[in-house]
């Protein structure tokens, strides 16, 4: 009897403790998520989607890896070769993801090895829902299994999309894959691709390394087309997001269209310059095995790339706008400034950058380098003015 009473008292005490905060507080707090330490400058590479959509194969990927080296792109800083949607066809009885056995006959491990043998890194694509946007199997419910497979194949970068996610919570979906990737022990960059729908800039910093800010880009200067935006539309949607970017966590205004054929040389130069100004990931999206000299000239401009990759990691912003004429600027490590003078109009027009727009004293004399002409201009004090052609830019590096 006595034992029964003692037992009851103990049970009461335990249930009391379980319902008080005292016990809850005694539980160790969940460690705060930390950034994975990758992508300290915006990732650079090539991705299949913009040019090839679902038409992917190991032959295409190997040729792209070869061209990345022979074109000088690798030496200019491009690193990741990313296979976007449609490489996957199903799952086996154990739920393992299956690459297309015809298009990727040698298997993903062999392809990863080939990419690595060229001094490059291997990127792949999946989706946080049940199906990818190309209606291939997504990773929902298979996050850890897929992450382990990627690690086995030598994957270094995952673009993770948002189709077929219905009422899923975006943050939790990306946290799941982020944890799964970390559990593999292999450093894998995570590219969050939910098109900016749930403001990933507010929660993505310790989950992934870059997040798409908009719907898809298409090879067009300005204008919307179903879910796609032209370069100028995407540019406008970046205004105000600059405060969220920094080393290891970047706004992603989507991949490059440079060289895909629907814009002019000037427009592609502007697109590339502005993406560098935005500290955007530079993912070429053209046929790099068959590109023109003009396209190569743009994609391998090391001085423009150096702006994108500047170690300070401060995203540029629009500092002046007068109708079609805009000035974009960003501070650089060492105290310099990068400046883009952008003319969205139809006629050549002069554009002036004033030192005041750059938070510099008016009396300061600055060295001016033109990054497309690749030459030093006369020193300037107070301001600098240049004629800018229609849909073109003048891109400058100013140093004390
Ligand atoms: C979209 C994504 C594109 C591409 C495509 C593949 O959702 O924004 O960049 O990955 O899916 O189906």
mmCIF file of C-alpha atoms and ligand atoms in Angstrom:
data_model
loop_
_atom_site.group_PDB
_atom_site.id
_atom_site.type_symbol
_atom_site.label_atom_id
_atom_site.label_comp_id
_atom_site.label_asym_id
_atom_site.label_seq_id
_atom_site.Cartn_x
_atom_site.Cartn_y
_atom_site.Cartn_z
ATOM 1 C CA UNK A 1 0.000 0.000 0.000
ATOM 2 C CA UNK A 2 2.748 2.363 1.089
ATOM 3 C CA UNK A 3 4.704 1.480 -2.078
ATOM 4 C CA UNK A 4 1.625 2.198 -4.187
ATOM 5 C CA UNK A 5 1.247 5.621 -2.567
ATOM 6 C CA UNK A 6 4.880 6.474 -3.108
ATOM 7 C CA UNK A 7 4.506 5.363 -6.739
ATOM 8 C CA UNK A 8 1.434 7.604 -7.195
ATOM 9 C CA UNK A 9 3.220 10.588 -5.658
ATOM 10 C CA UNK A 10 6.177 10.046 -7.962
ATOM 11 C CA UNK A 11 3.859 9.851 -10.979
ATOM 12 C CA UNK A 12 2.111 13.062 -9.924
ATOM 13 C CA UNK A 13 5.418 14.833 -9.440
ATOM 14 C CA UNK A 14 6.604 13.679 -12.874
ATOM 15 C CA UNK A 15 3.432 14.824 -14.614
ATOM 16 C CA UNK A 16 3.763 18.191 -12.799
ATOM 17 C CA UNK A 17 7.313 18.536 -13.981
ATOM 18 C CA UNK A 18 6.365 17.602 -17.528
ATOM 19 C CA UNK A 19 3.780 20.353 -17.664
ATOM 20 C CA UNK A 20 6.000 23.088 -16.251
ATOM 21 C CA UNK A 21 8.431 25.242 -18.149
ATOM 22 C CA UNK A 22 11.113 24.162 -15.703
ATOM 23 C CA UNK A 23 11.606 20.897 -17.547
ATOM 24 C CA UNK A 24 11.275 22.458 -20.963
ATOM 25 C CA UNK A 25 14.004 24.917 -20.069
ATOM 26 C CA UNK A 26 16.218 22.101 -18.876
ATOM 27 C CA UNK A 27 16.200 20.553 -22.391
ATOM 28 C CA UNK A 28 19.260 21.558 -24.394
ATOM 29 C CA UNK A 29 18.392 24.252 -26.942
ATOM 30 C CA UNK A 30 18.584 23.209 -30.637
ATOM 31 C CA UNK A 31 21.830 24.601 -31.968
ATOM 32 C CA UNK A 32 21.243 27.593 -34.226
ATOM 33 C CA UNK A 33 21.804 26.743 -37.881
ATOM 34 C CA UNK A 34 25.063 28.145 -39.200
ATOM 35 C CA UNK A 35 25.971 28.911 -42.789
ATOM 36 C CA UNK A 36 27.796 26.027 -44.518
ATOM 37 C CA UNK A 37 30.808 28.235 -45.245
ATOM 38 C CA UNK A 38 30.602 27.772 -49.040
ATOM 39 C CA UNK A 39 30.258 30.280 -51.909
ATOM 40 C CA UNK A 40 32.055 33.155 -50.215
ATOM 41 C CA UNK A 41 31.971 34.852 -53.612
ATOM 42 C CA UNK A 42 29.029 34.373 -56.017
ATOM 43 C CA UNK A 43 29.186 30.926 -57.660
ATOM 44 C CA UNK A 44 30.245 30.868 -61.310
ATOM 45 C CA UNK A 45 29.629 28.150 -63.850
ATOM 46 C CA UNK A 46 27.397 26.893 -66.629
ATOM 47 C CA UNK A 47 23.909 25.403 -66.534
ATOM 48 C CA UNK A 48 22.062 23.451 -69.234
ATOM 49 C CA UNK A 49 18.570 24.928 -68.859
ATOM 50 C CA UNK A 50 18.496 28.252 -70.733
ATOM 51 C CA UNK A 51 19.791 26.775 -73.979
ATOM 52 C CA UNK A 52 19.084 23.041 -73.868
ATOM 53 C CA UNK A 53 16.063 22.657 -71.534
ATOM 54 C CA UNK A 54 15.326 18.904 -71.250
ATOM 55 C CA UNK A 55 17.734 17.930 -74.003
ATOM 56 C CA UNK A 56 20.560 16.907 -71.641
ATOM 57 C CA UNK A 57 23.015 14.019 -71.982
ATOM 58 C CA UNK A 58 26.465 13.007 -70.803
ATOM 59 C CA UNK A 59 27.839 13.911 -74.238
ATOM 60 C CA UNK A 60 26.572 17.489 -73.851
ATOM 61 C CA UNK A 61 28.003 17.732 -70.340
ATOM 62 C CA UNK A 62 31.415 16.361 -71.294
ATOM 63 C CA UNK A 63 31.632 18.724 -74.257
ATOM 64 C CA UNK A 64 30.662 21.638 -72.035
ATOM 65 C CA UNK A 65 33.373 20.687 -69.547
ATOM 66 C CA UNK A 66 35.929 20.501 -72.375
ATOM 67 C CA UNK A 67 34.813 23.879 -73.722
ATOM 68 C CA UNK A 68 34.887 25.484 -70.308
ATOM 69 C CA UNK A 69 38.611 24.769 -70.317
ATOM 70 C CA UNK A 70 39.442 25.432 -73.994
ATOM 71 C CA UNK A 71 37.475 28.705 -74.150
ATOM 72 C CA UNK A 72 39.360 30.167 -71.191
ATOM 73 C CA UNK A 73 36.199 30.261 -69.077
ATOM 74 C CA UNK A 74 37.691 28.058 -66.371
ATOM 75 C CA UNK A 75 40.695 30.377 -66.152
ATOM 76 C CA UNK A 76 38.330 33.335 -65.922
ATOM 77 C CA UNK A 77 36.724 31.784 -62.811
ATOM 78 C CA UNK A 78 33.854 29.575 -64.011
ATOM 79 C CA UNK A 79 33.738 26.434 -61.955
ATOM 80 C CA UNK A 80 30.420 24.539 -61.794
ATOM 81 C CA UNK A 81 28.975 22.452 -64.623
ATOM 82 C CA UNK A 82 25.316 22.092 -63.651
ATOM 83 C CA UNK A 83 22.862 19.604 -65.172
ATOM 84 C CA UNK A 84 19.427 21.128 -64.751
ATOM 85 C CA UNK A 85 16.093 19.291 -65.035
ATOM 86 C CA UNK A 86 15.346 16.043 -66.903
ATOM 87 C CA UNK A 87 18.407 13.907 -66.128
ATOM 88 C CA UNK A 88 16.278 11.676 -63.875
ATOM 89 C CA UNK A 89 13.655 9.154 -65.016
ATOM 90 C CA UNK A 90 12.374 7.285 -61.961
ATOM 91 C CA UNK A 91 13.239 5.461 -58.746
ATOM 92 C CA UNK A 92 14.210 1.830 -58.189
ATOM 93 C CA UNK A 93 12.467 -0.543 -55.760
ATOM 94 C CA UNK A 94 14.498 0.910 -52.861
ATOM 95 C CA UNK A 95 13.596 4.442 -53.845
ATOM 96 C CA UNK A 96 17.005 5.364 -55.279
ATOM 97 C CA UNK A 97 16.848 8.049 -57.939
ATOM 98 C CA UNK A 98 17.600 6.750 -61.444
ATOM 99 C CA UNK A 99 19.366 8.832 -64.087
ATOM 100 C CA UNK A 100 18.220 8.367 -67.688
ATOM 101 C CA UNK A 101 20.016 5.110 -68.657
ATOM 102 C CA UNK A 102 20.288 6.077 -72.327
ATOM 103 C CA UNK A 103 21.332 9.705 -72.043
ATOM 104 C CA UNK A 104 23.624 9.077 -69.070
ATOM 105 C CA UNK A 105 24.744 5.551 -69.972
ATOM 106 C CA UNK A 106 28.094 5.761 -68.131
ATOM 107 C CA UNK A 107 26.401 6.830 -64.920
ATOM 108 C CA UNK A 108 26.662 9.959 -62.828
ATOM 109 C CA UNK A 109 29.734 8.934 -60.857
ATOM 110 C CA UNK A 110 31.751 8.603 -64.087
ATOM 111 C CA UNK A 111 30.428 11.960 -65.289
ATOM 112 C CA UNK A 112 31.344 13.607 -61.997
ATOM 113 C CA UNK A 113 34.824 12.114 -62.227
ATOM 114 C CA UNK A 114 35.210 13.507 -65.744
ATOM 115 C CA UNK A 115 34.147 16.980 -64.659
ATOM 116 C CA UNK A 116 36.530 16.862 -61.695
ATOM 117 C CA UNK A 117 39.381 15.658 -63.919
ATOM 118 C CA UNK A 118 39.069 18.985 -65.767
ATOM 119 C CA UNK A 119 39.499 20.938 -62.546
ATOM 120 C CA UNK A 120 35.776 21.773 -62.484
ATOM 121 C CA UNK A 121 32.904 21.033 -60.124
ATOM 122 C CA UNK A 122 29.726 19.046 -60.627
ATOM 123 C CA UNK A 123 26.227 20.455 -60.141
ATOM 124 C CA UNK A 124 22.853 18.772 -60.353
ATOM 125 C CA UNK A 125 19.156 19.676 -60.038
ATOM 126 C CA UNK A 126 16.209 18.416 -58.042
ATOM 127 C CA UNK A 127 12.974 19.714 -56.592
ATOM 128 C CA UNK A 128 11.508 19.976 -53.095
ATOM 129 C CA UNK A 129 8.124 18.661 -54.218
ATOM 130 C CA UNK A 130 6.917 15.334 -55.582
ATOM 131 C CA UNK A 131 7.774 16.203 -59.198
ATOM 132 C CA UNK A 132 10.267 18.538 -60.844
ATOM 133 C CA UNK A 133 9.025 21.207 -63.230
ATOM 134 C CA UNK A 134 9.827 18.799 -66.090
ATOM 135 C CA UNK A 135 7.626 16.157 -64.336
ATOM 136 C CA UNK A 136 10.542 13.994 -63.242
ATOM 137 C CA UNK A 137 10.711 12.589 -59.686
ATOM 138 C CA UNK A 138 11.285 15.273 -57.057
ATOM 139 C CA UNK A 139 13.048 14.719 -53.738
ATOM 140 C CA UNK A 140 10.064 15.016 -51.382
ATOM 141 C CA UNK A 141 10.340 12.187 -48.833
ATOM 142 C CA UNK A 142 13.703 11.128 -50.319
ATOM 143 C CA UNK A 143 15.855 14.065 -49.219
ATOM 144 C CA UNK A 144 18.486 12.089 -47.276
ATOM 145 C CA UNK A 145 18.539 9.241 -49.772
ATOM 146 C CA UNK A 146 19.035 11.636 -52.688
ATOM 147 C CA UNK A 147 21.648 13.700 -50.868
ATOM 148 C CA UNK A 148 23.635 10.530 -50.120
ATOM 149 C CA UNK A 149 23.447 9.553 -53.782
ATOM 150 C CA UNK A 150 24.642 12.982 -54.900
ATOM 151 C CA UNK A 151 27.582 12.772 -52.499
ATOM 152 C CA UNK A 152 28.399 9.298 -53.843
ATOM 153 C CA UNK A 153 28.442 10.745 -57.374
ATOM 154 C CA UNK A 154 30.734 13.595 -56.332
ATOM 155 C CA UNK A 155 28.138 16.361 -56.625
ATOM 156 C CA UNK A 156 29.326 19.789 -55.411
ATOM 157 C CA UNK A 157 26.238 21.947 -56.092
ATOM 158 C CA UNK A 158 22.489 21.354 -55.950
ATOM 159 C CA UNK A 159 19.848 23.574 -57.536
ATOM 160 C CA UNK A 160 16.613 22.796 -55.712
ATOM 161 C CA UNK A 161 13.381 23.819 -57.419
ATOM 162 C CA UNK A 162 9.824 24.445 -56.224
ATOM 163 C CA UNK A 163 7.371 22.684 -58.586
ATOM 164 C CA UNK A 164 4.630 20.355 -57.243
ATOM 165 C CA UNK A 165 5.056 21.587 -53.684
ATOM 166 C CA UNK A 166 1.363 22.507 -53.111
ATOM 167 C CA UNK A 167 0.957 23.608 -49.467
ATOM 168 C CA UNK A 168 4.506 22.735 -48.364
ATOM 169 C CA UNK A 169 6.302 25.241 -46.170
ATOM 170 C CA UNK A 170 9.139 26.719 -48.208
ATOM 171 C CA UNK A 171 11.580 27.320 -45.372
ATOM 172 C CA UNK A 172 11.058 23.824 -43.922
ATOM 173 C CA UNK A 173 11.419 22.249 -47.379
ATOM 174 C CA UNK A 174 14.782 23.912 -47.962
ATOM 175 C CA UNK A 175 15.889 23.228 -44.377
ATOM 176 C CA UNK A 176 15.252 19.517 -44.930
ATOM 177 C CA UNK A 177 17.476 19.382 -47.988
ATOM 178 C CA UNK A 178 20.069 21.632 -46.378
ATOM 179 C CA UNK A 179 20.292 19.221 -43.416
ATOM 180 C CA UNK A 180 20.364 16.209 -45.716
ATOM 181 C CA UNK A 181 23.259 17.669 -47.720
ATOM 182 C CA UNK A 182 25.204 18.493 -44.564
ATOM 183 C CA UNK A 183 24.606 14.984 -43.196
ATOM 184 C CA UNK A 184 26.580 13.581 -46.158
ATOM 185 C CA UNK A 185 29.735 15.315 -44.921
ATOM 186 C CA UNK A 186 30.462 16.539 -48.466
ATOM 187 C CA UNK A 187 30.537 20.309 -49.047
ATOM 188 C CA UNK A 188 27.627 20.965 -51.426
ATOM 189 C CA UNK A 189 26.446 24.442 -52.401
ATOM 190 C CA UNK A 190 22.643 24.754 -52.125
ATOM 191 C CA UNK A 191 20.866 26.929 -54.679
ATOM 192 C CA UNK A 192 17.349 27.775 -53.483
ATOM 193 C CA UNK A 193 15.056 28.089 -56.495
ATOM 194 C CA UNK A 194 11.569 29.022 -55.304
ATOM 195 C CA UNK A 195 11.397 32.063 -57.567
ATOM 196 C CA UNK A 196 11.294 34.562 -54.703
ATOM 197 C CA UNK A 197 7.735 33.501 -53.812
ATOM 198 C CA UNK A 198 8.280 33.289 -50.055
ATOM 199 C CA UNK A 199 10.911 36.022 -49.703
ATOM 200 C CA UNK A 200 13.844 33.597 -49.332
ATOM 201 C CA UNK A 201 16.143 36.586 -48.682
ATOM 202 C CA UNK A 202 14.535 36.746 -45.212
ATOM 203 C CA UNK A 203 15.292 33.124 -44.237
ATOM 204 C CA UNK A 204 17.748 31.671 -46.748
ATOM 205 C CA UNK A 205 21.034 32.942 -45.335
ATOM 206 C CA UNK A 206 21.868 29.946 -43.132
ATOM 207 C CA UNK A 207 19.964 27.381 -45.217
ATOM 208 C CA UNK A 208 21.426 27.827 -48.696
ATOM 209 C CA UNK A 209 24.029 29.847 -50.574
ATOM 210 C CA UNK A 210 21.908 31.620 -53.177
ATOM 211 C CA UNK A 211 18.225 32.129 -53.784
ATOM 212 C CA UNK A 212 16.323 33.017 -56.903
ATOM 213 C CA UNK A 213 14.554 36.333 -56.489
ATOM 214 C CA UNK A 214 12.145 36.089 -59.455
ATOM 215 C CA UNK A 215 10.492 33.894 -62.038
ATOM 216 C CA UNK A 216 12.622 32.702 -64.930
ATOM 217 C CA UNK A 217 14.680 34.934 -67.164
ATOM 218 C CA UNK A 218 14.322 34.663 -70.944
ATOM 219 C CA UNK A 219 16.489 35.867 -73.804
ATOM 220 C CA UNK A 220 14.848 39.266 -74.110
ATOM 221 C CA UNK A 221 15.787 42.849 -73.179
ATOM 222 C CA UNK A 222 12.481 43.950 -71.668
ATOM 223 C CA UNK A 223 8.967 42.584 -71.241
ATOM 224 C CA UNK A 224 7.122 39.714 -69.662
ATOM 225 C CA UNK A 225 6.124 36.540 -71.413
ATOM 226 C CA UNK A 226 3.960 34.086 -69.371
ATOM 227 C CA UNK A 227 6.193 33.337 -66.351
ATOM 228 C CA UNK A 228 9.330 34.788 -67.888
ATOM 229 C CA UNK A 229 10.957 38.188 -67.523
ATOM 230 C CA UNK A 230 13.309 40.164 -69.714
ATOM 231 C CA UNK A 231 16.644 41.373 -68.368
ATOM 232 C CA UNK A 232 15.401 44.888 -67.515
ATOM 233 C CA UNK A 233 12.331 43.536 -65.710
ATOM 234 C CA UNK A 234 14.500 41.266 -63.579
ATOM 235 C CA UNK A 235 16.880 44.155 -62.891
ATOM 236 C CA UNK A 236 14.034 46.315 -61.546
ATOM 237 C CA UNK A 237 12.933 43.493 -59.241
ATOM 238 C CA UNK A 238 16.345 43.499 -57.521
ATOM 239 C CA UNK A 239 15.962 47.033 -56.176
ATOM 240 C CA UNK A 240 15.811 46.897 -52.373
ATOM 241 C CA UNK A 241 17.142 43.346 -52.084
ATOM 242 C CA UNK A 242 20.797 44.422 -51.965
ATOM 243 C CA UNK A 243 20.867 44.491 -48.161
ATOM 244 C CA UNK A 244 20.283 40.729 -47.971
ATOM 245 C CA UNK A 245 23.301 39.584 -49.996
ATOM 246 C CA UNK A 246 26.782 38.902 -48.697
ATOM 247 C CA UNK A 247 29.565 36.317 -48.651
ATOM 248 C CA UNK A 248 28.004 32.841 -48.628
ATOM 249 C CA UNK A 249 24.428 34.012 -49.348
ATOM 250 C CA UNK A 250 23.558 35.728 -52.614
ATOM 251 C CA UNK A 251 20.495 37.058 -54.387
ATOM 252 C CA UNK A 252 20.142 35.142 -57.646
ATOM 253 C CA UNK A 253 18.498 37.112 -60.479
ATOM 254 C CA UNK A 254 18.688 33.893 -62.596
ATOM 255 C CA UNK A 255 21.183 32.541 -65.082
ATOM 256 C CA UNK A 256 22.787 34.383 -67.961
ATOM 257 C CA UNK A 257 21.295 34.560 -71.449
ATOM 258 C CA UNK A 258 24.502 35.989 -72.954
ATOM 259 C CA UNK A 259 25.085 34.386 -76.359
ATOM 260 C CA UNK A 260 21.649 32.797 -76.820
ATOM 261 C CA UNK A 261 20.927 34.894 -79.893
ATOM 262 C CA UNK A 262 17.873 37.067 -79.235
ATOM 263 C CA UNK A 263 19.664 40.163 -77.879
ATOM 264 C CA UNK A 264 22.305 42.428 -79.390
ATOM 265 C CA UNK A 265 25.991 42.529 -78.448
ATOM 266 C CA UNK A 266 25.373 45.765 -76.494
ATOM 267 C CA UNK A 267 22.424 44.245 -74.649
ATOM 268 C CA UNK A 268 24.396 41.150 -73.668
ATOM 269 C CA UNK A 269 27.255 43.366 -72.446
ATOM 270 C CA UNK A 270 24.749 45.310 -70.332
ATOM 271 C CA UNK A 271 23.203 42.092 -68.964
ATOM 272 C CA UNK A 272 26.641 40.776 -67.951
ATOM 273 C CA UNK A 273 27.795 44.107 -66.467
ATOM 274 C CA UNK A 274 24.631 44.503 -64.410
ATOM 275 C CA UNK A 275 24.774 40.931 -63.100
ATOM 276 C CA UNK A 276 28.362 41.641 -61.974
ATOM 277 C CA UNK A 277 27.122 44.838 -60.338
ATOM 278 C CA UNK A 278 24.458 42.784 -58.503
ATOM 279 C CA UNK A 279 27.073 40.316 -57.179
ATOM 280 C CA UNK A 280 24.915 37.736 -58.953
ATOM 281 C CA UNK A 281 25.920 34.123 -59.478
ATOM 282 C CA UNK A 282 27.391 34.053 -62.996
ATOM 283 C CA UNK A 283 25.926 30.918 -64.561
ATOM 284 C CA UNK A 284 26.433 30.963 -68.314
ATOM 285 C CA UNK A 285 23.374 29.567 -70.073
ATOM 286 C CA UNK A 286 24.521 29.390 -73.702
ATOM 287 C CA UNK A 287 26.052 26.717 -75.939
ATOM 288 C CA UNK A 288 29.636 27.198 -74.798
ATOM 289 C CA UNK A 289 30.934 24.524 -77.176
ATOM 290 C CA UNK A 290 29.826 26.647 -80.149
ATOM 291 C CA UNK A 291 29.963 30.257 -79.044
ATOM 292 C CA UNK A 292 31.001 33.277 -81.089
ATOM 293 C CA UNK A 293 34.096 35.350 -80.349
ATOM 294 C CA UNK A 294 31.785 38.166 -79.230
ATOM 295 C CA UNK A 295 30.063 35.943 -76.666
ATOM 296 C CA UNK A 296 33.417 34.672 -75.401
ATOM 297 C CA UNK A 297 34.682 38.247 -75.181
ATOM 298 C CA UNK A 298 31.777 39.106 -72.880
ATOM 299 C CA UNK A 299 31.799 35.986 -70.714
ATOM 300 C CA UNK A 300 35.544 36.044 -70.132
ATOM 301 C CA UNK A 301 36.036 39.735 -69.345
ATOM 302 C CA UNK A 302 38.146 39.254 -66.226
ATOM 303 C CA UNK A 303 37.861 42.848 -65.077
ATOM 304 C CA UNK A 304 34.065 42.692 -65.066
ATOM 305 C CA UNK A 305 34.191 39.285 -63.374
ATOM 306 C CA UNK A 306 36.493 40.776 -60.719
ATOM 307 C CA UNK A 307 33.715 43.232 -59.855
ATOM 308 C CA UNK A 308 31.226 40.383 -59.450
ATOM 309 C CA UNK A 309 33.703 38.438 -57.324
ATOM 310 C CA UNK A 310 34.940 41.373 -55.245
ATOM 311 C CA UNK A 311 35.851 40.110 -51.780
ATOM 312 C CA UNK A 312 33.860 42.785 -49.974
ATOM 313 C CA UNK A 313 30.739 41.047 -51.288
ATOM 314 C CA UNK A 314 28.533 44.148 -51.251
ATOM 315 C CA UNK A 315 25.779 43.978 -53.865
ATOM 316 C CA UNK A 316 25.512 47.086 -56.037
ATOM 317 C CA UNK A 317 22.443 49.274 -56.196
ATOM 318 C CA UNK A 318 20.797 51.893 -58.339
ATOM 319 C CA UNK A 319 22.070 55.247 -57.081
ATOM 320 C CA UNK A 320 20.430 57.508 -59.676
ATOM 321 C CA UNK A 321 17.611 57.287 -62.225
ATOM 322 C CA UNK A 322 16.374 59.919 -64.651
ATOM 323 C CA UNK A 323 13.929 58.420 -67.095
ATOM 324 C CA UNK A 324 15.834 55.862 -69.130
ATOM 325 C CA UNK A 325 19.226 56.813 -67.720
ATOM 326 C CA UNK A 326 20.537 55.066 -64.640
ATOM 327 C CA UNK A 327 23.660 54.885 -62.517
ATOM 328 C CA UNK A 328 24.439 51.686 -60.589
ATOM 329 C CA UNK A 329 27.335 51.462 -58.139
ATOM 330 C CA UNK A 330 28.971 49.237 -55.564
ATOM 331 C CA UNK A 331 31.854 49.721 -53.145
ATOM 332 C CA UNK A 332 34.909 47.522 -53.650
ATOM 333 C CA UNK A 333 37.486 46.106 -51.305
ATOM 334 C CA UNK A 334 40.213 48.691 -50.826
ATOM 335 C CA UNK A 335 37.898 51.708 -51.096
ATOM 336 C CA UNK A 336 37.264 51.846 -54.857
ATOM 337 C CA UNK A 337 33.898 51.862 -56.605
ATOM 338 C CA UNK A 338 32.414 49.971 -59.550
ATOM 339 C CA UNK A 339 30.001 52.025 -61.634
ATOM 340 C CA UNK A 340 27.630 51.121 -64.457
ATOM 341 C CA UNK A 341 26.097 53.907 -66.543
ATOM 342 C CA UNK A 342 23.010 52.318 -68.150
ATOM 343 C CA UNK A 343 21.003 53.749 -71.042
ATOM 344 C CA UNK A 344 17.636 52.015 -71.415
ATOM 345 C CA UNK A 345 16.496 54.485 -74.091
ATOM 346 C CA UNK A 346 16.616 54.336 -77.874
ATOM 347 C CA UNK A 347 19.205 57.110 -78.533
ATOM 348 C CA UNK A 348 22.813 57.560 -77.448
ATOM 349 C CA UNK A 349 22.845 59.885 -74.421
ATOM 350 C CA UNK A 350 25.388 61.291 -71.958
ATOM 351 C CA UNK A 351 25.179 59.941 -68.396
ATOM 352 C CA UNK A 352 26.978 61.459 -65.408
ATOM 353 C CA UNK A 353 28.063 59.806 -62.210
ATOM 354 C CA UNK A 354 28.540 62.310 -59.456
ATOM 355 C CA UNK A 355 30.863 61.492 -56.549
ATOM 356 C CA UNK A 356 27.986 62.359 -54.220
ATOM 357 C CA UNK A 357 26.085 59.334 -55.564
ATOM 358 C CA UNK A 358 29.056 57.230 -54.487
ATOM 359 C CA UNK A 359 29.411 58.700 -50.999
ATOM 360 C CA UNK A 360 32.778 60.149 -51.940
ATOM 361 C CA UNK A 361 34.013 63.730 -51.303
ATOM 362 C CA UNK A 362 33.505 65.910 -54.376
ATOM 363 C CA UNK A 363 37.128 67.085 -54.289
ATOM 364 C CA UNK A 364 38.531 63.585 -54.555
ATOM 365 C CA UNK A 365 40.541 62.854 -57.675
ATOM 366 C CA UNK A 366 39.841 59.300 -58.863
ATOM 367 C CA UNK A 367 41.576 57.053 -61.385
ATOM 368 C CA UNK A 368 39.043 55.881 -63.970
ATOM 369 C CA UNK A 369 39.270 52.613 -65.850
ATOM 370 C CA UNK A 370 36.817 51.607 -68.572
ATOM 371 C CA UNK A 371 36.228 47.861 -68.149
ATOM 372 C CA UNK A 372 34.918 47.163 -71.672
ATOM 373 C CA UNK A 373 37.448 49.302 -73.526
ATOM 374 C CA UNK A 374 39.980 47.811 -71.087
ATOM 375 C CA UNK A 375 41.831 51.088 -70.763
ATOM 376 C CA UNK A 376 42.626 53.810 -68.240
ATOM 377 C CA UNK A 377 40.945 57.153 -68.875
ATOM 378 C CA UNK A 378 41.963 60.567 -67.535
ATOM 379 C CA UNK A 379 41.652 61.058 -63.768
ATOM 380 C CA UNK A 380 38.365 62.653 -62.724
ATOM 381 C CA UNK A 381 37.276 64.951 -59.891
ATOM 382 C CA UNK A 382 33.734 65.568 -58.749
ATOM 383 C CA UNK A 383 32.027 63.585 -61.519
ATOM 384 C CA UNK A 384 32.503 61.620 -64.713
ATOM 385 C CA UNK A 385 30.365 61.765 -67.860
ATOM 386 C CA UNK A 386 30.270 59.417 -70.857
ATOM 387 C CA UNK A 387 28.071 58.959 -73.912
ATOM 388 C CA UNK A 388 26.233 55.663 -73.619
ATOM 389 C CA UNK A 389 24.659 53.944 -76.625
ATOM 390 C CA UNK A 390 21.062 52.724 -76.659
ATOM 391 C CA UNK A 391 20.579 49.643 -74.420
ATOM 392 C CA UNK A 392 24.268 49.880 -73.602
ATOM 393 C CA UNK A 393 26.464 50.505 -70.613
ATOM 394 C CA UNK A 394 29.749 52.122 -69.749
ATOM 395 C CA UNK A 395 31.305 50.174 -66.907
ATOM 396 C CA UNK A 396 33.999 51.780 -64.768
ATOM 397 C CA UNK A 397 36.312 50.982 -61.937
ATOM 398 C CA UNK A 398 37.194 54.039 -59.867
ATOM 399 C CA UNK A 399 40.170 53.948 -57.526
ATOM 400 C CA UNK A 400 41.778 56.632 -55.358
HETATM 401 C C1 LIG B 1 12.150 26.288 -63.309
HETATM 402 C C2 LIG B 1 13.430 26.991 -62.945
HETATM 403 C C3 LIG B 1 14.314 26.975 -64.159
HETATM 404 C C4 LIG B 1 14.592 25.548 -64.565
HETATM 405 C C5 LIG B 1 13.270 24.804 -64.808
HETATM 406 C C6 LIG B 1 13.484 23.317 -65.038
HETATM 407 O O1 LIG B 1 11.313 26.242 -62.218
HETATM 408 O O2 LIG B 1 13.150 28.288 -62.530
HETATM 409 O O3 LIG B 1 15.511 27.674 -63.909
HETATM 410 O O4 LIG B 1 15.343 24.916 -63.567
HETATM 411 O O5 LIG B 1 12.406 24.955 -63.701
HETATM 412 O O6 LIG B 1 12.297 22.635 -65.255
#
